mmCIF file of C-alpha atoms in Angstrom:
data_model
loop_
_atom_site.group_PDB
_atom_site.id
_atom_site.type_symbol
_atom_site.label_atom_id
_atom_site.label_comp_id
_atom_site.label_asym_id
_atom_site.label_seq_id
_atom_site.Cartn_x
_atom_site.Cartn_y
_atom_site.Cartn_z
ATOM 1 C CA MET H 1 71.184 22.852 4.253
ATOM 2 C CA LYS H 2 69.489 19.132 4.961
ATOM 3 C CA LYS H 3 70.100 19.281 8.510
ATOM 4 C CA VAL H 4 69.191 22.561 9.184
ATOM 5 C CA PHE H 5 65.941 21.764 7.528
ATOM 6 C CA LYS H 6 65.198 18.592 9.575
ATOM 7 C CA ILE H 7 65.711 20.485 12.810
ATOM 8 C CA ILE H 8 63.451 22.955 11.813
ATOM 9 C CA ILE H 9 60.907 20.418 10.701
ATOM 10 C CA ALA H 10 61.265 18.804 14.679
ATOM 11 C CA LEU H 11 60.953 21.860 16.066
ATOM 12 C CA VAL H 12 57.777 22.717 14.364
ATOM 13 C CA LEU H 13 56.432 19.268 15.347
ATOM 14 C CA ILE H 14 57.314 19.670 18.808
ATOM 15 C CA LEU H 15 55.702 23.276 18.904
ATOM 16 C CA ALA H 16 52.473 21.745 17.516
ATOM 17 C CA VAL H 17 52.269 19.466 20.149
ATOM 18 C CA ALA H 18 53.120 21.856 22.705
ATOM 19 C CA VAL H 19 50.184 24.074 21.411
ATOM 20 C CA VAL H 20 47.105 21.489 21.382
ATOM 21 C CA GLY H 21 48.548 20.669 25.039
ATOM 22 C CA ILE H 22 49.193 16.721 24.128
ATOM 23 C CA LYS H 23 52.020 15.136 25.913
ATOM 24 C CA VAL H 24 52.531 11.519 25.266
ATOM 25 C CA ILE H 25 55.137 8.784 26.941
ATOM 26 C CA GLY H 26 56.191 5.776 25.976
ATOM 27 C CA GLY H 27 55.785 5.991 22.246
ATOM 28 C CA ASN H 28 52.033 4.666 22.481
ATOM 29 C CA ASN H 29 49.129 5.329 20.139
ATOM 30 C CA LEU H 30 46.916 6.789 22.270
ATOM 31 C CA LYS H 31 47.614 10.421 20.686
ATOM 32 C CA LYS H 32 45.963 9.121 17.362
ATOM 33 C CA LEU H 33 42.564 8.516 18.600
ATOM 34 C CA ASP H 34 39.735 11.295 18.267
ATOM 35 C CA TYR H 35 38.294 12.232 22.002
ATOM 36 C CA HIS H 36 35.023 13.874 22.972
ATOM 37 C CA SER H 37 36.715 14.684 26.196
ATOM 38 C CA LYS H 38 39.087 17.842 26.188
ATOM 39 C CA ASN H 39 40.860 17.121 29.347
ATOM 40 C CA ILE H 40 42.072 13.990 29.409
ATOM 41 C CA TYR H 41 44.922 12.160 31.796
ATOM 42 C CA VAL H 42 46.044 8.497 31.860
ATOM 43 C CA TYR H 43 48.311 6.905 34.048
ATOM 44 C CA ASP H 44 49.668 3.563 34.020
ATOM 45 C CA ARG H 45 49.470 3.081 38.016
ATOM 46 C CA THR H 46 51.670 -0.187 37.979
ATOM 47 C CA ASN H 47 54.912 1.506 36.398
ATOM 48 C CA GLU H 48 54.127 4.685 37.563
ATOM 49 C CA LYS H 49 54.136 6.315 34.281
ATOM 50 C CA GLU H 50 52.025 8.777 32.756
ATOM 51 C CA LEU H 51 50.671 7.513 28.973
ATOM 52 C CA LEU H 52 48.574 10.730 27.492
ATOM 53 C CA SER H 53 48.102 14.039 28.993
ATOM 54 C CA ILE H 54 45.777 16.283 27.190
ATOM 55 C CA LYS H 55 45.230 19.463 28.696
ATOM 56 C CA ALA H 56 45.584 17.893 31.765
ATOM 57 C CA ASP H 57 46.540 20.576 34.109
ATOM 58 C CA GLU H 58 44.018 23.003 32.737
ATOM 59 C CA ARG H 59 41.683 24.130 35.763
ATOM 60 C CA VAL H 60 37.916 23.017 35.164
ATOM 61 C CA TYR H 61 34.944 22.344 37.163
ATOM 62 C CA PRO H 62 35.042 18.935 38.554
ATOM 63 C CA ALA H 63 31.472 18.402 39.219
ATOM 64 C CA SER H 64 31.120 15.570 41.282
ATOM 65 C CA LEU H 65 34.887 14.191 40.973
ATOM 66 C CA VAL H 66 34.987 16.259 43.696
ATOM 67 C CA LYS H 67 33.356 13.633 45.727
ATOM 68 C CA ILE H 68 36.691 11.658 45.357
ATOM 69 C CA MET H 69 38.212 13.950 47.690
ATOM 70 C CA THR H 70 35.418 14.191 50.081
ATOM 71 C CA THR H 71 35.785 10.180 50.109
ATOM 72 C CA LEU H 72 39.340 10.404 50.667
ATOM 73 C CA VAL H 73 39.376 12.605 53.926
ATOM 74 C CA ALA H 74 36.495 11.046 55.173
ATOM 75 C CA VAL H 75 38.119 7.438 55.606
ATOM 76 C CA GLU H 76 41.297 9.134 56.790
ATOM 77 C CA ASN H 77 39.310 10.444 59.680
ATOM 78 C CA ILE H 78 36.905 7.995 60.603
ATOM 79 C CA SER H 79 38.002 5.437 63.223
ATOM 80 C CA ASP H 80 34.679 3.113 63.041
ATOM 81 C CA LEU H 81 32.914 3.121 59.710
ATOM 82 C CA SER H 82 30.024 1.302 61.762
ATOM 83 C CA GLU H 83 29.437 4.156 64.071
ATOM 84 C CA ILE H 84 26.147 5.951 63.541
ATOM 85 C CA ALA H 85 26.161 9.208 61.505
ATOM 86 C CA PRO H 86 22.814 10.659 60.958
ATOM 87 C CA VAL H 87 21.670 12.387 57.684
ATOM 88 C CA ASP H 88 21.821 16.422 58.366
ATOM 89 C CA VAL H 89 18.821 18.234 58.114
ATOM 90 C CA GLU H 90 19.790 21.240 56.746
ATOM 91 C CA THR H 91 22.191 20.046 54.026
ATOM 92 C CA TYR H 92 19.752 17.482 53.115
ATOM 93 C CA LYS H 93 16.972 20.407 52.324
ATOM 94 C CA ARG H 94 19.870 22.379 50.283
ATOM 95 C CA MET H 95 21.063 19.534 48.184
ATOM 96 C CA ASN H 96 17.360 18.605 47.635
ATOM 97 C CA SER H 97 16.352 22.272 46.772
ATOM 98 C CA SER H 98 19.777 22.651 44.321
ATOM 99 C CA ASN H 99 18.627 19.652 42.464
ATOM 100 C CA ALA H 100 21.851 17.617 43.526
ATOM 101 C CA SER H 101 21.929 14.116 42.853
ATOM 102 C CA MET H 102 20.934 12.301 45.926
ATOM 103 C CA ALA H 103 21.577 8.466 47.437
ATOM 104 C CA GLY H 104 18.024 8.479 48.806
ATOM 105 C CA PHE H 105 18.776 9.187 52.471
ATOM 106 C CA TYR H 106 16.271 11.495 54.639
ATOM 107 C CA GLY H 107 16.925 14.245 56.732
ATOM 108 C CA ARG H 108 18.072 12.787 60.418
ATOM 109 C CA GLU H 109 18.102 9.100 59.323
ATOM 110 C CA ARG H 110 20.280 7.305 61.257
ATOM 111 C CA VAL H 111 22.517 5.559 59.043
ATOM 112 C CA THR H 112 26.471 4.565 59.484
ATOM 113 C CA TYR H 113 29.661 6.372 58.048
ATOM 114 C CA ARG H 114 30.097 3.294 55.705
ATOM 115 C CA ASP H 115 26.347 3.920 54.689
ATOM 116 C CA LEU H 116 27.283 7.792 53.813
ATOM 117 C CA LEU H 117 30.478 6.793 52.137
ATOM 118 C CA TYR H 118 28.795 4.317 49.828
ATOM 119 C CA GLY H 119 26.024 7.076 49.247
ATOM 120 C CA THR H 120 28.948 9.450 48.194
ATOM 121 C CA MET H 121 30.679 7.488 45.880
ATOM 122 C CA LEU H 122 28.287 5.153 44.515
ATOM 123 C CA ALA H 123 25.401 7.161 44.281
ATOM 124 C CA SER H 124 26.804 10.580 44.112
ATOM 125 C CA GLY H 125 24.453 12.149 46.877
ATOM 126 C CA GLY H 126 24.822 15.179 47.778
ATOM 127 C CA GLU H 127 23.236 14.506 51.207
ATOM 128 C CA ALA H 128 25.629 12.383 51.781
ATOM 129 C CA ALA H 129 28.569 13.868 51.254
ATOM 130 C CA ASN H 130 27.528 17.121 53.303
ATOM 131 C CA SER H 131 26.462 14.854 56.176
ATOM 132 C CA LEU H 132 30.080 13.096 56.043
ATOM 133 C CA ALA H 133 31.464 16.669 56.487
ATOM 134 C CA ILE H 134 29.266 17.683 59.067
ATOM 135 C CA ASN H 135 29.542 14.274 61.177
ATOM 136 C CA ILE H 136 33.601 14.193 60.842
ATOM 137 C CA SER H 137 34.226 17.932 61.547
ATOM 138 C CA GLY H 138 30.996 19.981 62.673
ATOM 139 C CA SER H 139 30.658 21.830 59.602
ATOM 140 C CA VAL H 140 30.840 22.034 55.533
ATOM 141 C CA ASP H 141 33.388 24.979 56.019
ATOM 142 C CA LYS H 142 35.776 23.122 58.446
ATOM 143 C CA TYR H 143 35.656 20.208 56.062
ATOM 144 C CA VAL H 144 36.225 21.935 52.923
ATOM 145 C CA GLU H 145 39.516 23.274 54.661
ATOM 146 C CA MET H 146 40.337 19.478 55.335
ATOM 147 C CA MET H 147 39.711 19.029 51.869
ATOM 148 C CA ASN H 148 41.994 21.599 50.752
ATOM 149 C CA ASP H 149 44.692 20.669 53.322
ATOM 150 C CA LYS H 150 44.960 17.436 51.695
ATOM 151 C CA ALA H 151 45.450 18.869 48.379
ATOM 152 C CA LYS H 152 48.517 20.642 49.528
ATOM 153 C CA GLU H 153 49.718 17.615 51.311
ATOM 154 C CA LEU H 154 49.543 15.792 47.709
ATOM 155 C CA GLU H 155 51.050 19.061 46.442
ATOM 156 C CA LEU H 156 48.100 19.744 43.625
ATOM 157 C CA LYS H 157 48.968 22.770 42.221
ATOM 158 C CA ASN H 158 45.408 22.854 40.149
ATOM 159 C CA THR H 159 42.819 22.090 42.610
ATOM 160 C CA ALA H 160 40.880 24.298 44.758
ATOM 161 C CA TYR H 161 37.667 23.469 46.951
ATOM 162 C CA LYS H 162 34.429 25.220 47.806
ATOM 163 C CA ASN H 163 31.997 22.506 48.524
ATOM 164 C CA PRO H 164 32.299 18.363 49.576
ATOM 165 C CA GLU H 165 29.170 17.751 46.824
ATOM 166 C CA GLY H 166 30.573 19.291 43.883
ATOM 167 C CA LEU H 167 27.856 21.764 42.449
ATOM 168 C CA ASP H 168 29.710 24.368 40.529
ATOM 169 C CA VAL H 169 30.647 27.551 42.075
ATOM 170 C CA GLU H 170 33.395 29.966 41.370
ATOM 171 C CA GLY H 171 36.592 29.363 42.688
ATOM 172 C CA GLN H 172 35.922 25.497 42.814
ATOM 173 C CA TYR H 173 38.314 23.852 40.392
ATOM 174 C CA SER H 174 40.628 20.828 39.500
ATOM 175 C CA SER H 175 42.335 19.243 36.563
ATOM 176 C CA ALA H 176 42.744 15.716 35.092
ATOM 177 C CA LYS H 177 46.019 14.944 36.119
ATOM 178 C CA ASP H 178 45.133 16.498 39.864
ATOM 179 C CA ILE H 179 42.273 14.115 39.703
ATOM 180 C CA ALA H 180 44.262 11.496 38.909
ATOM 181 C CA MET H 181 46.512 11.813 41.509
ATOM 182 C CA ILE H 182 44.094 11.887 44.007
ATOM 183 C CA VAL H 183 42.842 8.427 42.825
ATOM 184 C CA ASN H 184 46.448 7.294 42.806
ATOM 185 C CA SER H 185 46.915 8.290 46.384
ATOM 186 C CA ALA H 186 43.826 7.470 47.516
ATOM 187 C CA LEU H 187 44.024 3.928 46.148
ATOM 188 C CA ASN H 188 46.778 3.167 49.062
ATOM 189 C CA ASN H 189 43.817 3.498 51.839
ATOM 190 C CA ASN H 190 42.061 -0.157 51.791
ATOM 191 C CA ASP H 191 38.632 1.592 52.667
ATOM 192 C CA PHE H 192 38.601 3.932 50.186
ATOM 193 C CA ARG H 193 39.494 1.274 47.650
ATOM 194 C CA ALA H 194 36.733 -1.025 48.749
ATOM 195 C CA VAL H 195 34.233 1.887 48.369
ATOM 196 C CA PHE H 196 35.529 3.213 44.832
ATOM 197 C CA THR H 197 35.471 -0.302 43.267
ATOM 198 C CA LYS H 198 32.393 -1.813 44.919
ATOM 199 C CA LYS H 199 29.244 -1.994 42.154
ATOM 200 C CA SER H 200 26.583 -2.255 44.606
ATOM 201 C CA TYR H 201 25.720 -1.464 48.290
ATOM 202 C CA THR H 202 22.957 -2.097 50.366
ATOM 203 C CA THR H 203 22.684 0.410 53.097
ATOM 204 C CA THR H 204 21.685 -0.313 56.903
ATOM 205 C CA LYS H 205 18.164 -0.871 57.647
ATOM 206 C CA THR H 206 16.492 2.091 59.479
ATOM 207 C CA LEU H 207 13.334 3.246 60.559
ATOM 208 C CA ASP H 208 13.028 5.220 57.225
ATOM 209 C CA HIS H 209 14.152 2.511 55.118
ATOM 210 C CA PRO H 210 13.333 -1.034 56.424
ATOM 211 C CA SER H 211 15.030 -3.052 53.745
ATOM 212 C CA GLY H 212 18.081 -0.274 53.396
ATOM 213 C CA ILE H 213 18.828 1.275 50.216
ATOM 214 C CA VAL H 214 20.320 -0.637 47.236
ATOM 215 C CA LEU H 215 23.189 1.687 45.845
ATOM 216 C CA LYS H 216 24.663 0.819 42.475
ATOM 217 C CA SER H 217 27.726 2.325 41.104
ATOM 218 C CA THR H 218 27.003 5.437 38.371
ATOM 219 C CA VAL H 219 30.363 4.086 36.936
ATOM 220 C CA LEU H 220 30.059 0.173 36.830
ATOM 221 C CA SER H 221 26.412 -0.020 36.524
ATOM 222 C CA LYS H 222 26.467 2.028 33.013
ATOM 223 C CA LEU H 223 29.361 -0.235 31.760
ATOM 224 C CA ASP H 224 26.632 -3.199 31.882
ATOM 225 C CA GLU H 225 25.915 -1.916 28.722
ATOM 226 C CA TYR H 226 29.259 -2.146 26.899
ATOM 227 C CA GLU H 227 31.883 -4.864 26.406
ATOM 228 C CA GLN H 228 34.873 -5.162 28.102
ATOM 229 C CA ASP H 229 36.852 -7.274 25.865
ATOM 230 C CA GLY H 230 40.763 -7.784 27.398
ATOM 231 C CA PHE H 231 40.652 -5.263 29.977
ATOM 232 C CA GLU H 232 38.302 -4.660 33.400
ATOM 233 C CA VAL H 233 36.965 -1.390 34.702
ATOM 234 C CA LEU H 234 37.312 -1.953 38.450
ATOM 235 C CA GLY H 235 35.618 1.138 39.793
ATOM 236 C CA GLY H 236 35.386 4.842 39.443
ATOM 237 C CA LYS H 237 33.351 8.001 39.863
ATOM 238 C CA SER H 238 31.337 9.711 37.866
ATOM 239 C CA GLY H 239 30.659 13.609 37.763
ATOM 240 C CA THR H 240 28.047 15.684 35.316
ATOM 241 C CA THR H 241 26.948 19.339 35.354
ATOM 242 C CA LEU H 242 26.173 21.724 32.028
ATOM 243 C CA GLU H 243 29.428 23.675 32.795
ATOM 244 C CA ALA H 244 31.514 20.651 33.877
ATOM 245 C CA GLY H 245 30.087 18.112 31.124
ATOM 246 C CA GLU H 246 30.659 14.525 31.416
ATOM 247 C CA CYS H 247 33.301 13.337 33.595
ATOM 248 C CA TRP H 248 34.624 10.065 34.624
ATOM 249 C CA ALA H 249 37.551 8.851 36.789
ATOM 250 C CA THR H 250 38.062 5.284 36.780
ATOM 251 C CA LEU H 251 40.642 2.435 37.528
ATOM 252 C CA SER H 252 40.810 -0.450 35.135
ATOM 253 C CA LYS H 253 42.807 -3.298 34.815
ATOM 254 C CA LYS H 254 44.490 -4.674 31.738
ATOM 255 C CA GLY H 255 46.946 -7.225 31.485
ATOM 256 C CA GLU H 256 48.808 -7.094 34.551
ATOM 257 C CA ASN H 257 48.895 -3.502 34.772
ATOM 258 C CA GLU H 258 46.323 -0.990 36.724
ATOM 259 C CA TYR H 259 45.570 2.226 35.041
ATOM 260 C CA ILE H 260 43.684 5.260 36.133
ATOM 261 C CA ILE H 261 41.656 7.155 33.133
ATOM 262 C CA VAL H 262 40.571 10.794 33.910
ATOM 263 C CA VAL H 263 38.425 12.187 31.294
ATOM 264 C CA MET H 264 36.292 15.575 31.793
ATOM 265 C CA GLY H 265 34.449 18.223 29.841
ATOM 266 C CA SER H 266 32.771 16.330 27.027
ATOM 267 C CA GLU H 267 30.337 19.157 25.902
ATOM 268 C CA LEU H 268 26.683 18.802 26.905
ATOM 269 C CA ASP H 269 23.446 20.983 26.134
ATOM 270 C CA ASN H 270 20.860 19.160 28.317
ATOM 271 C CA ILE H 271 21.848 17.732 31.874
ATOM 272 C CA LYS H 272 18.727 15.455 30.738
ATOM 273 C CA ASP H 273 19.820 14.539 27.308
ATOM 274 C CA LEU H 274 23.350 12.454 28.157
ATOM 275 C CA HIS H 275 25.793 11.493 25.616
ATOM 276 C CA TYR H 276 27.954 9.378 27.699
ATOM 277 C CA TYR H 277 31.112 10.348 25.619
ATOM 278 C CA GLN H 278 32.879 9.830 28.508
ATOM 279 C CA VAL H 279 32.423 6.089 28.659
ATOM 280 C CA GLU H 280 33.308 6.362 25.002
ATOM 281 C CA ASP H 281 36.319 7.967 26.067
ATOM 282 C CA THR H 282 37.402 5.822 28.258
ATOM 283 C CA LEU H 283 36.520 2.325 26.716
ATOM 284 C CA ASN H 284 38.878 3.773 23.373
ATOM 285 C CA ILE H 285 41.560 4.501 25.719
ATOM 286 C CA LEU H 286 41.523 0.984 27.405
ATOM 287 C CA ASN H 287 40.960 -0.679 23.845
ATOM 288 C CA ASN H 288 44.264 0.952 22.577
ATOM 289 C CA ILE H 289 46.471 0.665 25.766
ATOM 290 C CA LYS H 290 49.287 -1.552 24.473
#
């Protein structure tokens, strides 16, 4: 009878974990923490091991985490990062009128592909992301096809793109796990890794900006306000909309291991009143990884 009772208890515990969507590998204590983010995925890149999965396959708005794929497709299709790639006027106007985040470039400004890459990743510039798309493929629609083709190549089951900047539109979605897998693959590209882990970058001098534009990572610059004890956040991408909440995808190092942490969906009521819960969750995870 006792044996039957133990089996029943074990089955109940397994079901409870499945219901809340939590999957923990390796006996770590990450599942015991309290999180603001609804969707979380933690991946030990060094040992190729999943550490934590909380609703990580749920399809959600990715906000500007879309720009991770935008950047990956770009670096795989640019032969010379120093080549001139002017800022597209029409998409500049559209991004400006849509209240998208902007890197600070002007329409027709004669910047380089490298400038647009850093403008997309560090400053999360909508005009930079769309200008990459048009300079590389000739149209935004064609570029989005390339992004979706890359998603298929990576065998992502819960990702679909509608634009390169990440503004919320119906039919555009991703998941915490898919985004982690995009980052994991992209980091094998040296150009991507350089952009993803850069804290600040000064763009090429132009007639519009004679001294260039100083672009700062929305992730690494924010971490100046926080203590990092025993680990280091090497780089990352932020994303924030009312629908998506506050989102982060980061690469960190603790000990000899590299970790990819994706946190998404912390609630947000006012886009001008940020809580930075994604920062809190990321650092909480890093402090507790054993």
